[in-house]
XYZ file of C-alpha atoms in Angstrom:
772
model
C 52.577 32.265 84.944
C 49.049 31.371 85.908
C 47.404 28.285 84.433
C 44.702 30.362 82.915
C 47.259 32.116 80.845
C 48.568 28.869 79.271
C 46.875 28.383 75.852
C 44.916 25.151 75.337
C 46.366 23.630 72.178
C 43.621 21.023 71.977
C 40.810 23.516 71.839
C 39.238 24.147 68.403
C 40.011 27.468 66.894
C 37.135 29.854 66.892
C 36.224 30.808 63.307
C 35.108 34.270 62.515
C 31.388 34.747 62.173
C 31.899 35.993 58.633
C 33.492 32.641 57.543
C 30.607 30.624 58.948
C 28.060 32.773 57.138
C 30.006 32.510 53.864
C 30.066 28.702 54.079
C 26.370 28.565 54.783
C 25.687 30.817 51.799
C 27.777 28.611 49.523
C 26.103 25.503 50.869
C 22.662 26.963 50.221
C 23.675 28.024 46.724
C 25.023 24.516 45.994
C 21.815 22.927 47.240
C 19.784 25.322 45.109
C 21.790 24.383 42.020
C 21.342 20.693 42.821
C 17.600 21.137 43.126
C 17.445 23.163 39.896
C 19.480 20.516 38.113
C 17.263 17.713 39.393
C 14.144 19.645 38.369
C 15.665 20.334 34.950
C 16.507 16.678 34.402
C 13.052 15.637 35.601
C 11.369 18.201 33.351
C 13.486 17.081 30.414
C 12.535 13.459 31.000
C 8.868 14.340 31.393
C 9.019 16.479 28.238
C 10.376 13.535 26.274
C 7.637 11.267 27.614
C 4.948 13.874 26.886
C 6.316 14.398 23.368
C 6.239 10.654 22.687
C 2.691 10.381 24.029
C 1.572 13.359 21.922
C 3.132 11.846 18.810
C 1.323 8.589 19.507
C -2.041 10.283 19.983
C -1.568 12.469 16.912
C -0.842 9.400 14.784
C -3.868 7.714 16.317
C -5.994 10.796 15.627
C -5.096 10.715 11.919
C -5.482 6.940 11.587
C -8.781 6.304 13.423
C -11.078 7.702 10.667
C -9.896 4.858 8.425
C -11.949 2.392 10.428
C -15.161 4.393 10.632
C -18.379 3.158 9.042
C -20.328 4.910 6.318
C -23.242 7.176 7.214
C -26.355 8.223 5.291
C -28.529 11.260 5.937
C -31.982 11.586 4.408
C -32.384 14.957 2.699
C -35.616 14.916 0.701
C -38.447 12.732 -0.567
C -40.620 13.684 -3.557
C -42.591 12.388 -6.535
C -40.826 11.610 -9.797
C -40.075 14.949 -11.524
C -41.717 15.294 -14.907
C -44.306 12.620 -14.155
C -47.396 14.819 -14.149
C -50.763 13.869 -15.519
C -49.861 15.146 -18.973
C -46.791 12.954 -19.184
C -47.776 9.805 -17.358
C -46.035 8.398 -14.330
C -44.122 5.363 -15.566
C -40.842 4.273 -14.024
C -37.570 5.917 -15.011
C -35.225 4.468 -17.598
C -32.198 6.115 -15.984
C -31.219 8.291 -13.028
C -28.021 10.295 -12.609
C -26.500 13.291 -10.820
C -23.950 15.919 -11.742
C -20.651 16.099 -9.867
C -21.729 18.584 -7.192
C -24.842 16.515 -6.398
C -27.049 19.567 -6.834
C -28.903 18.684 -10.049
C -30.480 15.338 -10.844
C -31.171 13.772 -14.225
C -34.085 11.492 -15.059
C -34.796 9.825 -18.368
C -38.423 8.840 -18.797
C -39.796 5.934 -20.790
C -41.149 8.346 -23.406
C -37.641 9.740 -24.127
C -37.797 12.943 -22.103
C -34.727 14.195 -20.217
C -35.772 15.890 -16.988
C -33.273 17.905 -14.920
C -34.365 18.757 -11.401
C -33.171 20.207 -8.119
C -32.101 17.344 -5.873
C -33.023 19.239 -2.718
C -36.727 19.518 -3.528
C -37.401 17.698 -6.802
C -38.462 20.837 -8.709
C -37.797 20.550 -12.467
C -35.108 22.855 -13.863
C -35.070 21.931 -17.553
C -36.814 19.342 -19.657
C -35.859 18.121 -23.117
C -37.649 15.816 -25.531
C -35.039 13.664 -27.248
C -34.947 13.741 -31.040
C -36.640 10.432 -31.825
C -37.455 9.603 -35.464
C -41.086 10.104 -36.384
C -43.257 7.237 -35.224
C -40.438 5.539 -33.278
C -40.703 4.570 -29.639
C -38.190 3.544 -27.027
C -37.874 -0.259 -26.910
C -34.648 -0.644 -24.892
C -32.101 1.429 -22.995
C -28.488 1.192 -21.835
C -26.182 3.570 -19.996
C -22.578 3.676 -21.138
C -19.550 3.958 -18.851
C -20.713 6.244 -15.976
C -18.055 8.944 -16.268
C -18.937 9.548 -19.927
C -22.612 10.323 -19.082
C -23.602 8.760 -22.414
C -26.599 6.513 -23.000
C -28.266 4.794 -25.940
C -31.930 4.249 -26.697
C -32.934 1.204 -28.738
C -35.911 2.168 -30.898
C -38.878 0.332 -32.302
C -37.737 1.023 -35.901
C -34.408 -0.797 -35.502
C -32.359 2.358 -34.913
C -30.416 3.580 -31.870
C -30.150 7.132 -30.585
C -27.026 8.116 -28.622
C -27.187 11.106 -26.275
C -25.337 12.571 -23.333
C -26.397 14.706 -20.386
C -24.035 17.647 -19.810
C -23.626 20.378 -17.198
C -22.082 23.711 -18.132
C -20.678 25.730 -15.250
C -20.497 29.518 -15.386
C -19.937 32.274 -12.814
C -22.216 35.264 -13.439
C -21.706 37.885 -10.707
C -19.129 35.529 -9.121
C -21.789 32.953 -8.357
C -21.638 29.441 -9.660
C -24.391 28.549 -12.118
C -24.848 25.013 -13.431
C -26.802 24.816 -16.685
C -27.844 21.255 -17.641
C -28.461 20.114 -21.171
C -28.415 17.239 -23.635
C -26.091 16.746 -26.599
C -25.719 14.085 -29.292
C -22.054 13.012 -29.562
C -22.706 10.896 -32.699
C -25.203 13.266 -34.250
C -28.907 13.954 -33.750
C -29.856 11.401 -36.362
C -30.455 7.926 -34.965
C -27.950 5.225 -35.953
C -29.265 2.475 -38.213
C -28.754 -0.888 -36.509
C -31.226 -3.281 -38.101
C -31.850 -2.776 -41.809
C -35.044 -4.821 -41.499
C -36.483 -2.275 -39.069
C -37.178 -4.708 -36.219
C -37.427 -3.251 -32.722
C -34.280 -3.471 -30.568
C -35.329 -5.351 -27.428
C -31.873 -5.420 -25.764
C -28.946 -3.109 -26.358
C -25.333 -2.576 -25.217
C -23.290 0.450 -26.205
C -19.847 1.999 -25.681
C -18.347 5.102 -27.247
C -14.597 5.742 -27.486
C -12.384 8.374 -29.061
C -11.966 6.554 -32.368
C -14.792 4.028 -32.441
C -18.223 3.201 -31.088
C -19.918 -0.186 -30.802
C -23.562 -1.166 -30.479
C -24.699 -4.717 -29.751
C -28.455 -5.224 -29.974
C -31.020 -7.998 -30.041
C -33.937 -7.539 -32.400
C -37.546 -8.499 -31.810
C -37.139 -11.538 -34.054
C -34.226 -12.852 -31.958
C -31.198 -11.820 -34.039
C -28.100 -10.519 -32.246
C -26.299 -7.778 -34.185
C -22.896 -6.217 -33.517
C -22.559 -2.874 -35.246
C -19.166 -1.166 -35.238
C -18.753 2.513 -36.128
C -15.309 3.897 -36.996
C -15.093 7.641 -36.430
C -13.595 10.001 -38.971
C -13.117 13.697 -38.391
C -15.695 15.908 -40.041
C -14.564 19.154 -41.676
C -17.974 20.809 -41.378
C -18.893 20.394 -37.698
C -17.899 18.648 -34.467
C -20.012 15.586 -35.208
C -17.773 12.772 -36.498
C -18.446 10.938 -39.726
C -19.140 7.246 -39.116
C -18.093 4.232 -41.131
C -20.444 1.348 -40.332
C -19.607 -2.372 -40.098
C -21.974 -5.080 -38.907
C -21.818 -8.761 -38.063
C -24.526 -11.221 -37.013
C -23.719 -13.064 -33.767
C -24.908 -16.667 -33.524
C -24.061 -17.392 -29.889
C -27.712 -17.267 -28.883
C -28.402 -20.443 -30.854
C -25.329 -22.132 -29.405
C -26.762 -21.927 -25.900
C -28.742 -25.102 -26.534
C -31.765 -23.702 -24.676
C -34.597 -21.368 -25.469
C -33.610 -19.019 -22.638
C -34.332 -15.370 -23.246
C -31.549 -12.785 -23.286
C -32.203 -10.408 -20.403
C -29.123 -8.185 -20.566
C -26.171 -7.309 -22.781
C -22.988 -5.784 -21.371
C -20.075 -4.368 -23.358
C -16.950 -3.145 -21.560
C -15.683 0.393 -22.145
C -12.667 -0.815 -24.135
C -15.134 -2.521 -26.510
C -13.259 -5.818 -26.229
C -15.581 -8.076 -24.224
C -19.299 -8.742 -24.617
C -21.314 -10.538 -21.935
C -24.704 -12.043 -22.811
C -26.896 -12.780 -19.776
C -29.825 -15.222 -20.075
C -32.986 -15.532 -18.033
C -32.006 -18.960 -16.699
C -28.808 -17.564 -15.157
C -26.496 -18.515 -17.998
C -23.806 -16.239 -19.411
C -21.790 -16.272 -22.610
C -18.523 -14.329 -22.756
C -17.602 -13.169 -26.265
C -14.291 -11.662 -27.348
C -15.141 -8.809 -29.727
C -11.663 -7.316 -30.033
C -11.848 -8.288 -33.692
C -15.198 -6.813 -34.669
C -15.354 -8.769 -37.901
C -14.830 -12.164 -36.196
C -16.180 -12.250 -32.635
C -15.115 -15.341 -30.708
C -16.903 -17.126 -27.865
C -14.566 -17.441 -24.882
C -16.670 -19.065 -22.186
C -20.136 -20.276 -21.289
C -21.169 -20.649 -17.643
C -23.912 -20.245 -15.056
C -23.942 -17.197 -12.811
C -26.350 -18.555 -10.159
C -27.341 -21.877 -8.668
C -30.301 -23.821 -9.989
C -33.532 -22.398 -8.590
C -32.198 -18.843 -8.411
C -32.465 -16.143 -11.021
C -30.207 -13.254 -11.968
C -31.892 -9.990 -10.994
C -29.191 -7.394 -11.735
C -25.790 -7.330 -13.471
C -23.460 -4.331 -13.602
C -19.806 -3.626 -14.300
C -17.695 -2.570 -11.361
C -15.801 0.622 -12.172
C -13.088 -0.154 -14.695
C -15.272 -2.724 -16.457
C -13.027 -5.632 -15.436
C -15.345 -7.160 -12.842
C -18.997 -8.120 -13.123
C -21.316 -7.656 -10.158
C -24.121 -10.213 -10.238
C -27.140 -9.873 -7.933
C -29.598 -12.755 -7.603
C -33.001 -13.536 -6.150
C -31.531 -14.714 -2.827
C -30.047 -11.293 -2.039
C -26.492 -12.371 -2.786
C -24.043 -10.243 -4.812
C -21.073 -12.021 -6.399
C -18.036 -10.383 -7.971
C -16.659 -12.129 -11.077
C -13.566 -11.356 -13.128
C -11.291 -13.136 -15.561
C -8.396 -15.222 -14.240
C -5.811 -17.134 -16.252
C -6.351 -20.882 -15.869
C -3.818 -23.731 -16.026
C -3.954 -23.778 -19.820
C -3.313 -20.050 -20.073
C -6.896 -19.097 -20.978
C -8.733 -16.220 -19.382
C -11.914 -17.497 -17.724
C -14.503 -15.765 -15.554
C -14.432 -16.937 -11.947
C -16.427 -15.955 -8.850
C -13.987 -14.117 -6.588
C -15.946 -12.902 -3.573
C -19.515 -12.938 -2.304
C -21.603 -10.455 -0.335
C -24.458 -12.200 1.444
C -25.658 -9.612 3.953
C -29.019 -9.028 2.210
C -31.809 -11.601 2.242
C -34.196 -10.343 -0.465
C -33.792 -10.248 -4.225
C -31.355 -7.600 -5.455
C -33.270 -5.085 -7.548
C -30.451 -2.762 -8.662
C -26.699 -2.250 -8.375
C -24.926 1.108 -8.604
C -21.103 1.050 -8.798
C -19.095 4.065 -7.696
C -17.415 6.139 -10.404
C -13.810 6.079 -9.146
C -13.579 3.433 -6.405
C -14.269 -0.275 -6.219
C -17.344 0.247 -4.103
C -20.992 -0.239 -4.993
C -24.510 0.147 -3.624
C -27.043 -2.685 -3.731
C -30.807 -2.258 -3.337
C -33.278 -5.074 -2.767
C -36.991 -5.694 -3.118
C -37.517 -5.123 0.597
C -36.510 -1.463 0.378
C -33.058 -2.008 1.914
C -29.903 -0.276 0.699
C -26.428 -1.686 1.416
C -23.059 -0.039 0.696
C -20.129 -2.387 0.001
C -16.524 -2.228 -1.043
C -15.337 -5.098 -3.186
C -11.564 -5.045 -2.576
C -11.948 -4.719 1.182
C -14.833 -7.246 1.028
C -16.575 -5.030 3.528
C -20.171 -4.124 4.303
C -20.091 -0.454 5.234
C -23.736 0.347 5.882
C -27.294 -0.935 5.566
C -30.142 1.565 5.471
C -33.867 1.145 4.891
C -34.913 3.611 2.234
C -38.473 2.501 1.563
C -41.156 0.103 2.727
C -41.552 -1.190 -0.837
C -39.203 -2.511 -3.478
C -36.522 -0.202 -4.872
C -36.537 0.082 -8.645
C -33.423 2.109 -9.369
C -30.344 3.699 -7.799
C -28.047 6.526 -8.839
C -24.820 7.414 -7.070
C -23.081 10.777 -7.314
C -19.723 10.977 -9.155
C -18.002 11.740 -5.851
C -19.923 8.943 -4.085
C -21.263 11.477 -1.573
C -24.952 11.293 -2.498
C -27.540 8.702 -3.463
C -30.773 8.936 -5.401
C -33.345 6.157 -4.886
C -36.512 5.426 -6.853
C -39.022 3.027 -5.301
C -41.944 1.054 -6.658
C -44.396 3.762 -5.574
C -42.887 6.181 -8.047
C -41.141 8.362 -5.465
C -37.569 9.577 -5.259
C -35.556 9.937 -2.086
C -32.310 11.873 -1.924
C -29.588 10.950 0.571
C -26.251 12.420 1.560
C -23.536 9.793 2.042
C -20.393 10.067 4.168
C -18.093 7.239 3.111
C -14.523 8.518 3.029
C -12.423 5.392 3.469
C -14.254 2.270 2.297
C -11.066 0.629 0.967
C -9.778 -0.173 4.444
C -10.414 -3.378 6.331
C -8.315 -5.788 8.327
C -8.053 -8.135 5.339
C -7.036 -5.407 2.885
C -4.305 -4.138 5.243
C -2.856 -7.393 6.535
C -4.279 -10.291 4.531
C -3.947 -11.587 1.014
C -6.344 -9.916 -1.410
C -7.414 -11.141 -4.829
C -7.082 -8.026 -6.982
C -8.520 -7.640 -10.457
C -6.360 -9.180 -13.207
C -4.276 -11.106 -10.653
C -4.076 -14.880 -10.885
C -4.329 -15.440 -7.130
C -4.641 -13.564 -3.828
C -1.446 -11.688 -2.960
C 0.070 -9.207 -0.536
C 0.625 -6.028 -2.543
C 1.322 -2.341 -2.111
C 0.606 -0.044 -5.053
C -1.054 3.147 -3.956
C -1.402 4.967 -7.273
C -1.575 4.520 -11.028
C -2.054 6.532 -14.180
C -5.502 4.986 -14.657
C -8.623 6.469 -13.080
C -10.013 2.947 -12.717
C -7.053 1.790 -10.656
C -7.698 -0.547 -7.738
C -5.536 0.714 -4.817
C -3.430 -1.979 -3.188
C -2.737 -0.861 0.365
C -1.423 -3.937 2.146
C 1.057 -2.960 4.861
C 2.326 -6.534 5.183
C 4.993 -6.273 2.413
C 6.276 -3.047 3.982
C 6.589 -4.633 7.420
C 8.229 -7.642 5.784
C 10.692 -5.403 3.950
C 11.507 -3.530 7.153
C 12.279 -6.750 9.011
C 14.268 -8.090 6.042
C 16.450 -4.987 5.766
C 17.082 -4.895 9.525
C 17.872 -8.615 9.607
C 20.570 -8.470 6.934
C 22.060 -5.301 8.410
C 22.222 -6.845 11.889
C 23.589 -10.083 10.442
C 26.649 -8.124 9.370
C 26.832 -5.544 12.147
C 26.273 -7.581 15.318
C 29.147 -10.095 15.094
C 31.649 -7.560 13.752
C 30.735 -4.804 16.212
C 30.493 -6.983 19.329
C 33.632 -9.008 18.644
C 35.547 -5.876 17.707
C 34.344 -4.082 20.834
C 35.291 -6.993 23.121
C 38.763 -7.205 21.611
C 39.238 -3.449 21.821
C 38.155 -3.220 25.449
C 39.798 -6.381 26.791
C 42.843 -7.256 24.694
C 43.943 -4.139 22.837
C 46.760 -1.918 24.084
C 45.500 1.335 25.678
C 47.270 3.564 23.141
C 45.861 1.620 20.212
C 42.418 1.697 21.846
C 42.657 5.493 21.998
C 43.017 5.473 18.210
C 40.563 2.718 17.257
C 37.563 3.665 19.414
C 37.309 7.343 18.357
C 37.883 6.362 14.723
C 34.961 3.927 14.719
C 32.736 6.342 16.630
C 33.521 9.000 14.023
C 31.966 6.713 11.409
C 28.601 7.304 13.079
C 28.765 10.958 12.062
C 28.674 10.080 8.359
C 25.333 11.223 6.846
C 23.241 8.232 5.869
C 22.277 9.983 2.637
C 25.940 9.791 1.609
C 26.088 6.119 2.527
C 22.906 5.463 0.548
C 24.253 7.420 -2.424
C 27.495 5.442 -2.438
C 25.656 2.154 -1.923
C 23.273 2.756 -4.813
C 25.712 4.203 -7.371
C 29.041 2.558 -6.478
C 28.583 -0.479 -4.240
C 25.611 -2.041 -6.067
C 27.317 -2.157 -9.516
C 30.545 -3.354 -7.861
C 28.788 -6.269 -6.174
C 26.884 -7.134 -9.337
C 30.124 -7.365 -11.316
C 31.944 -9.387 -8.645
C 29.368 -11.714 -7.110
C 31.651 -14.799 -6.872
C 34.358 -12.648 -5.308
C 31.959 -11.310 -2.679
C 30.956 -14.800 -1.586
C 34.549 -16.073 -1.698
C 35.350 -13.373 0.886
C 33.321 -15.371 3.418
C 35.770 -18.267 3.037
C 39.062 -16.656 2.014
C 39.242 -13.981 4.728
C 38.484 -16.182 7.807
C 40.724 -19.004 6.562
C 43.477 -16.548 5.615
C 43.358 -14.801 9.004
C 43.520 -18.122 10.884
C 46.388 -19.288 8.680
C 48.277 -16.035 9.259
C 47.727 -16.340 13.029
C 49.051 -19.889 12.990
C 52.131 -18.926 11.013
C 52.726 -15.937 13.278
C 52.738 -18.217 16.302
C 55.343 -20.432 14.617
C 57.797 -17.574 14.283
C 60.656 -17.313 16.803
C 59.811 -15.436 19.979
C 62.484 -12.802 19.315
C 60.643 -11.826 16.099
C 57.185 -11.828 17.664
C 58.462 -9.609 20.480
C 58.997 -6.791 18.011
C 55.213 -6.260 18.162
C 54.187 -4.951 21.604
C 51.461 -6.823 23.443
C 48.004 -5.568 22.437
C 49.141 -4.287 19.023
C 48.696 -7.635 17.253
C 45.522 -6.521 15.489
C 47.482 -3.941 13.518
C 49.169 -6.803 11.660
C 45.796 -7.960 10.337
C 45.092 -4.752 8.417
C 47.377 -5.506 5.476
C 46.431 -9.192 5.669
C 42.711 -8.466 5.314
C 43.352 -6.019 2.472
C 45.455 -8.548 0.586
C 42.902 -11.323 1.143
C 40.123 -9.029 -0.078
C 42.080 -8.206 -3.220
C 42.715 -11.926 -3.802
C 38.969 -12.674 -3.453
C 38.014 -10.005 -5.968
C 40.766 -11.174 -8.290
C 39.319 -14.689 -8.170
C 35.830 -13.460 -9.088
C 36.116 -13.681 -12.871
C 37.849 -17.111 -12.972
C 35.330 -18.518 -10.481
C 32.413 -17.142 -12.517
C 33.790 -18.694 -15.703
C 34.530 -22.024 -13.999
C 31.372 -22.639 -12.006
C 28.659 -20.281 -13.344
C 29.050 -20.337 -17.145
C 30.518 -16.861 -17.080
C 27.399 -15.166 -15.667
C 26.404 -15.850 -12.065
C 23.242 -13.724 -12.277
C 21.929 -15.745 -15.223
C 22.987 -18.986 -13.513
C 21.034 -18.073 -10.369
C 17.937 -17.396 -12.457
C 18.129 -20.392 -14.803
C 19.446 -23.051 -12.409
C 18.004 -22.020 -9.037
C 15.066 -19.879 -10.116
C 16.386 -17.000 -8.008
C 15.893 -13.527 -9.439
C 18.601 -10.887 -9.175
C 18.039 -7.186 -8.622
C 21.097 -4.932 -8.719
C 19.931 -2.956 -5.690
C 19.148 -5.797 -3.349
C 19.244 -6.892 0.284
C 22.964 -7.665 0.049
C 23.720 -4.036 -0.794
C 21.423 -2.821 1.986
C 22.936 -5.247 4.482
C 26.457 -4.026 3.787
C 25.601 -0.314 3.696
C 23.225 -0.267 6.644
C 25.422 -2.672 8.591
C 28.265 -0.192 8.119
C 26.019 2.542 9.527
C 24.897 0.463 12.529
C 28.329 -0.908 13.520
C 29.524 2.291 15.301
C 26.443 2.380 17.544
C 26.727 -1.245 18.657
C 30.529 -1.074 18.914
C 30.621 2.050 21.096
C 28.026 0.888 23.634
C 29.416 -2.655 23.808
C 32.985 -1.417 24.236
C 31.958 0.884 27.074
C 30.038 -1.973 28.747
C 32.998 -4.374 28.567
C 35.586 -1.781 29.558
C 33.450 -0.744 32.556
C 33.493 -4.211 34.122
C 35.269 -3.764 37.495
C 38.915 -4.754 37.240
C 38.849 -6.617 40.546
C 36.511 -9.203 38.951
C 39.001 -9.875 36.169
C 41.989 -9.866 38.506
C 40.230 -12.189 40.945
C 39.408 -14.631 38.176
C 42.982 -14.608 36.896
C 44.338 -14.995 40.432
C 42.217 -18.112 40.881
C 43.890 -19.670 37.855
C 41.473 -18.879 35.031
C 42.945 -18.061 31.623
C 42.236 -14.672 30.028
C 39.746 -16.341 27.653
C 37.967 -18.104 30.527
C 37.820 -14.820 32.397
C 36.416 -13.069 29.339
C 33.706 -15.648 28.636
C 32.650 -16.494 32.198
C 33.088 -13.184 33.991
C 33.528 -10.146 31.776
C 30.911 -10.873 29.076
C 28.331 -12.028 31.619
C 28.803 -8.877 33.687
C 28.646 -6.683 30.585
C 25.719 -8.580 29.052
C 23.067 -5.957 29.951
C 25.107 -3.300 28.156
C 25.789 -5.590 25.181
C 22.092 -6.423 24.925
C 21.236 -2.709 25.028
C 23.754 -2.069 22.250
C 22.120 -4.708 20.038
C 18.633 -3.338 20.712
C 19.642 0.252 19.988
C 21.335 -0.914 16.810
C 18.188 -2.846 15.874
C 16.086 0.269 16.434
C 18.449 2.242 14.225
C 18.209 -0.370 11.481
C 14.399 -0.593 11.641
C 13.987 3.178 11.414
C 16.652 3.821 8.769
C 15.300 5.683 5.756
C 17.844 7.104 3.340
C 20.032 4.021 2.897
C 17.131 1.694 2.083
C 15.548 4.422 -0.024
C 18.601 4.843 -2.251
C 20.192 1.391 -2.127
C 17.146 -0.763 -2.931
C 14.771 -0.940 -5.834
C 11.936 0.050 -3.442
C 9.924 -2.894 -4.702
C 7.312 -3.939 -2.099
C 7.737 -7.686 -2.596
C 7.724 -10.472 -0.028
C 10.837 -12.418 -0.944
C 13.526 -13.070 1.663
C 16.160 -13.691 -1.017
C 19.328 -11.696 -0.471
C 19.352 -10.952 -4.217
C 15.939 -9.235 -4.253
C 15.044 -5.754 -3.095
C 12.387 -4.595 -0.643
C 10.507 -1.526 0.520
C 10.497 -0.554 4.177
C 7.927 1.358 6.191
C 10.154 4.397 6.671
C 11.266 4.554 3.027
C 7.669 4.212 1.846
C 6.583 7.119 4.027
C 9.456 9.260 2.745
C 8.669 8.483 -0.900
C 4.874 8.762 -0.900
C 3.949 11.285 1.784
C 4.837 14.365 -0.358
C 2.412 13.277 -3.094
C -0.413 12.029 -0.858
C -3.562 14.138 -0.748
C -4.168 15.401 2.776
C -6.833 13.377 4.629
C -7.151 10.909 1.755
C -7.114 7.171 2.377
C -3.566 6.986 1.029
C -2.472 9.772 3.399
C -4.004 8.117 6.440
C -2.601 4.685 5.560
C 0.871 6.239 5.461
C 0.224 7.552 8.967
C -0.898 4.045 9.898
C 2.455 2.777 8.630
C 4.149 5.364 10.843
C 2.035 4.212 13.789
C 3.012 0.588 13.134
C 6.680 1.597 13.021
C 6.255 3.630 16.218
C 4.489 0.767 17.996
C 7.020 -1.782 16.768
C 9.930 0.301 18.071
C 8.185 1.059 21.362
C 7.234 -2.557 22.078
C 10.636 -3.842 20.990
C 12.508 -1.351 23.173
C 10.232 -2.027 26.142
C 10.834 -5.765 25.929
C 14.542 -5.097 25.516
C 14.587 -2.966 28.663
C 12.806 -5.703 30.613
C 15.349 -8.271 29.451
C 18.235 -5.911 30.197
C 17.039 -5.314 33.742
C 16.700 -9.048 34.356
C 20.215 -9.645 33.057
C 21.495 -6.851 35.257
C 19.886 -8.353 38.349
C 21.017 -11.856 37.451
C 24.696 -10.997 37.019
C 24.990 -8.180 39.578
C 26.205 -10.653 42.194
C 29.354 -11.521 40.235
C-alpha cells in the first residue's frame, strides 16, 4: 500500500464550506445583538440623564421669576382732569382707580368727583357731592382702600360719607364700566359737632353694623362719634343711632403740638393721634363709651418731622415716613408685662428726601413711597425688600394711588399734572431673608421661621419660609434612619454571614417583600393605629429599649449554659429562629408594664408629666410614629443591598483569614465588612434618599405642623408632604405656586448633591479596600 494512501490522523478535518459560513453568520448576528444591546443601554442611560437635566431646568424655569425685580412703564402724562378755568386747579384730595385700571377717580378740594380715562386723562363723568348749603370741605380721609369709602369733614361741623362705585355691564357682549358715587350712610351729612365748628382733622371707618368718626374741631376739641346701624324698612340706607364722647388725650400730651393726622383701624378698635412734633398717642376705642390711652411715644428722632403716615393693608402696621426719606414700619408687640405696645420693626432707608406720600397695596404687604424729589420707590415690608426706584417727576410728588391689583400707579406732582404708569410686580414677597431667615411677622412677639401660605383673611401676611420644611425633612429622615440603619445592617450581616443557607432563602425574600407594601397603607396604619397605640403605651415603648436587649442577652447566656446535647438539636445557623418567640414575649412584657410604670413614675399620665415637668409638648402624630413607620419602609432597601454586598465578598478572603487563625468575628470585622463597605455605604445612602423623599407616610402619620422642634414627641412638615398637600390648591404662576416649585428644586438639589457625595465616598472606599 503506498504511503500516499495511508491517512494522516494528525491532519485537521476539513469542514464543509457551508459550516464555516453558518458560523460566521451566527458570529455576525451575535456581534450585532451585542452592539444593539450596548447602544440600548447607552441610550437608556443618556435618556435618564437628559430627563434629570430637563426636570432640573423646568424647575429652574418656574422658580426664577420669583427673584425678578419690579418694572414700571410710563403710559401717559396729562393735566389734572376737571381742573379747568371754571373749576380752579387746586391739588386733589384723593386719587383712586377701579380694579381694571381703566378708569381713574379724583376728588377735588371743592367736593367734585371726577372720573376719567387713565389712558389719556379725558373726563368720563363728574359729580358734585351733596354738601349742605353754605358748607365747605375742611378735612378729608379715605377709609379702608377696598371699601372705596371716604369722608369729608365740613366747615359746619358735619361729615359727609360717600363711596365711588363702578358698575360693569356687557351690552353687545362688550364690557362697559359705568362709574358713579353713592352715599352708604345717606345723602344727608352726619352731625359731628353740635356747636357747628369746622372739622380740621377727621378719621373714619364704616363696618357692617357700626361706623365711627373721630374728628378734631377748629377750637381744638377731639370728638369720637359712634353710629350703630339699624336696618331701615323703607330703603337701603340704614338708620343710625348716634353716641359721642369727648377725648381729652390732646391735653395730656403736655405740649402745644398740633394734631396733623388721625388714623382709625378698619375694625374700629384702635385710634392713633399723630402730632406735628413727631409724637403719637395710641388710644383703645374698643369700648366707644370709655376710650383708654394705651401708649404715648415719638415716631421720629428729634430734628425730624413726620411727613406721611398710612396703615399697611390689614390695618395692623403703621407706615411712618419722615423728612429724612426714611420709612419705618410699626406694629404692636406684647411686652414683658403682657401689654401691647407699638414698636419699630423694620426700616427702609433707600430714599434721601422727605417722604411726601405713601400708598399701601390692597391685598399684599407692599407699598409705594414718593418723596419731594420726584422719586418713587416700591417696597415690600415682610421681605424687607426694595423692588424698584423710578423718577416720576422733576418736582415734588403730592399724591399716589395704586390700583387694586397693584398693576398700575397714578402720580400727581406739584405742578398739577398726573402721570399714569403700568407696574409689573408679581412676586414682591420673596427675598433671601423671607425664604431662609427669621422674619418678624405682624402680631408675632419675635422674629420666627414660619410657613403658612394661606388664610381665610384677605389681609393675611403670607409666611413662606422654607427653613421649617427643610428642618422637618431632615428630622423625619433622621429618626427613620436611626431605627432602620442599625436593624437593617446588623440583620443583613447576620443573614449573609452567619445564617444557614436554607433559612437565608426564607428570610431575605420575606424582608424584600416588605418593600412592595404601598407607603399609603403604611401611613394609614401609622396614623390611625400606631399613633394611638404609642400614645396609650408610652412607658412601654421606652421600656422596650431596655427590656428587649437585656432579655435577648440573658436568653443567649442561658442558652450557652445548656448542655451541648440540647443545643445540638438546633442546627448551626438556625439560632436566630429561637429569638422570634423571645422577642415577642419581651415585647408583650414591656407593654404589660406600661400602665404600672406610668402610675409609679409619671403620676398616671406620662404626656401630662412631660409637659408639666419637662416643658415638652406631646403631639399624637409625632416624630416617633414617623420614625417607626418610615423606618419600617426603609429597612428592606438597606437590608437587601447590604446583604448582597456582604454575601458577595469573595469566599477565599474569609477562608484565608480563618486559615491564618482569625476567629469568625475577627474575619467579619476586619475583612468582610471592610470589603463590603462600599456596598453598605451605598445601601445607607439609598435608604437616606428614600427617607428624604418619602411623602405619604409623613403626610398621614404627622400633624403636618411646620415647626422647628427636634423633639421626638412633636410633629413636623416635610418638603415632599408640603408639595403634595398644597400644590392642588395653589394658583398657577402665583407666588405660592412658584415657592412650592422652589421647595421641589431644593429637594432635588439636596438629593442630587447628597447622592453625588455618596458616590464619591463609595468609590474611595472601593479603591481603598480593593487590595484586600
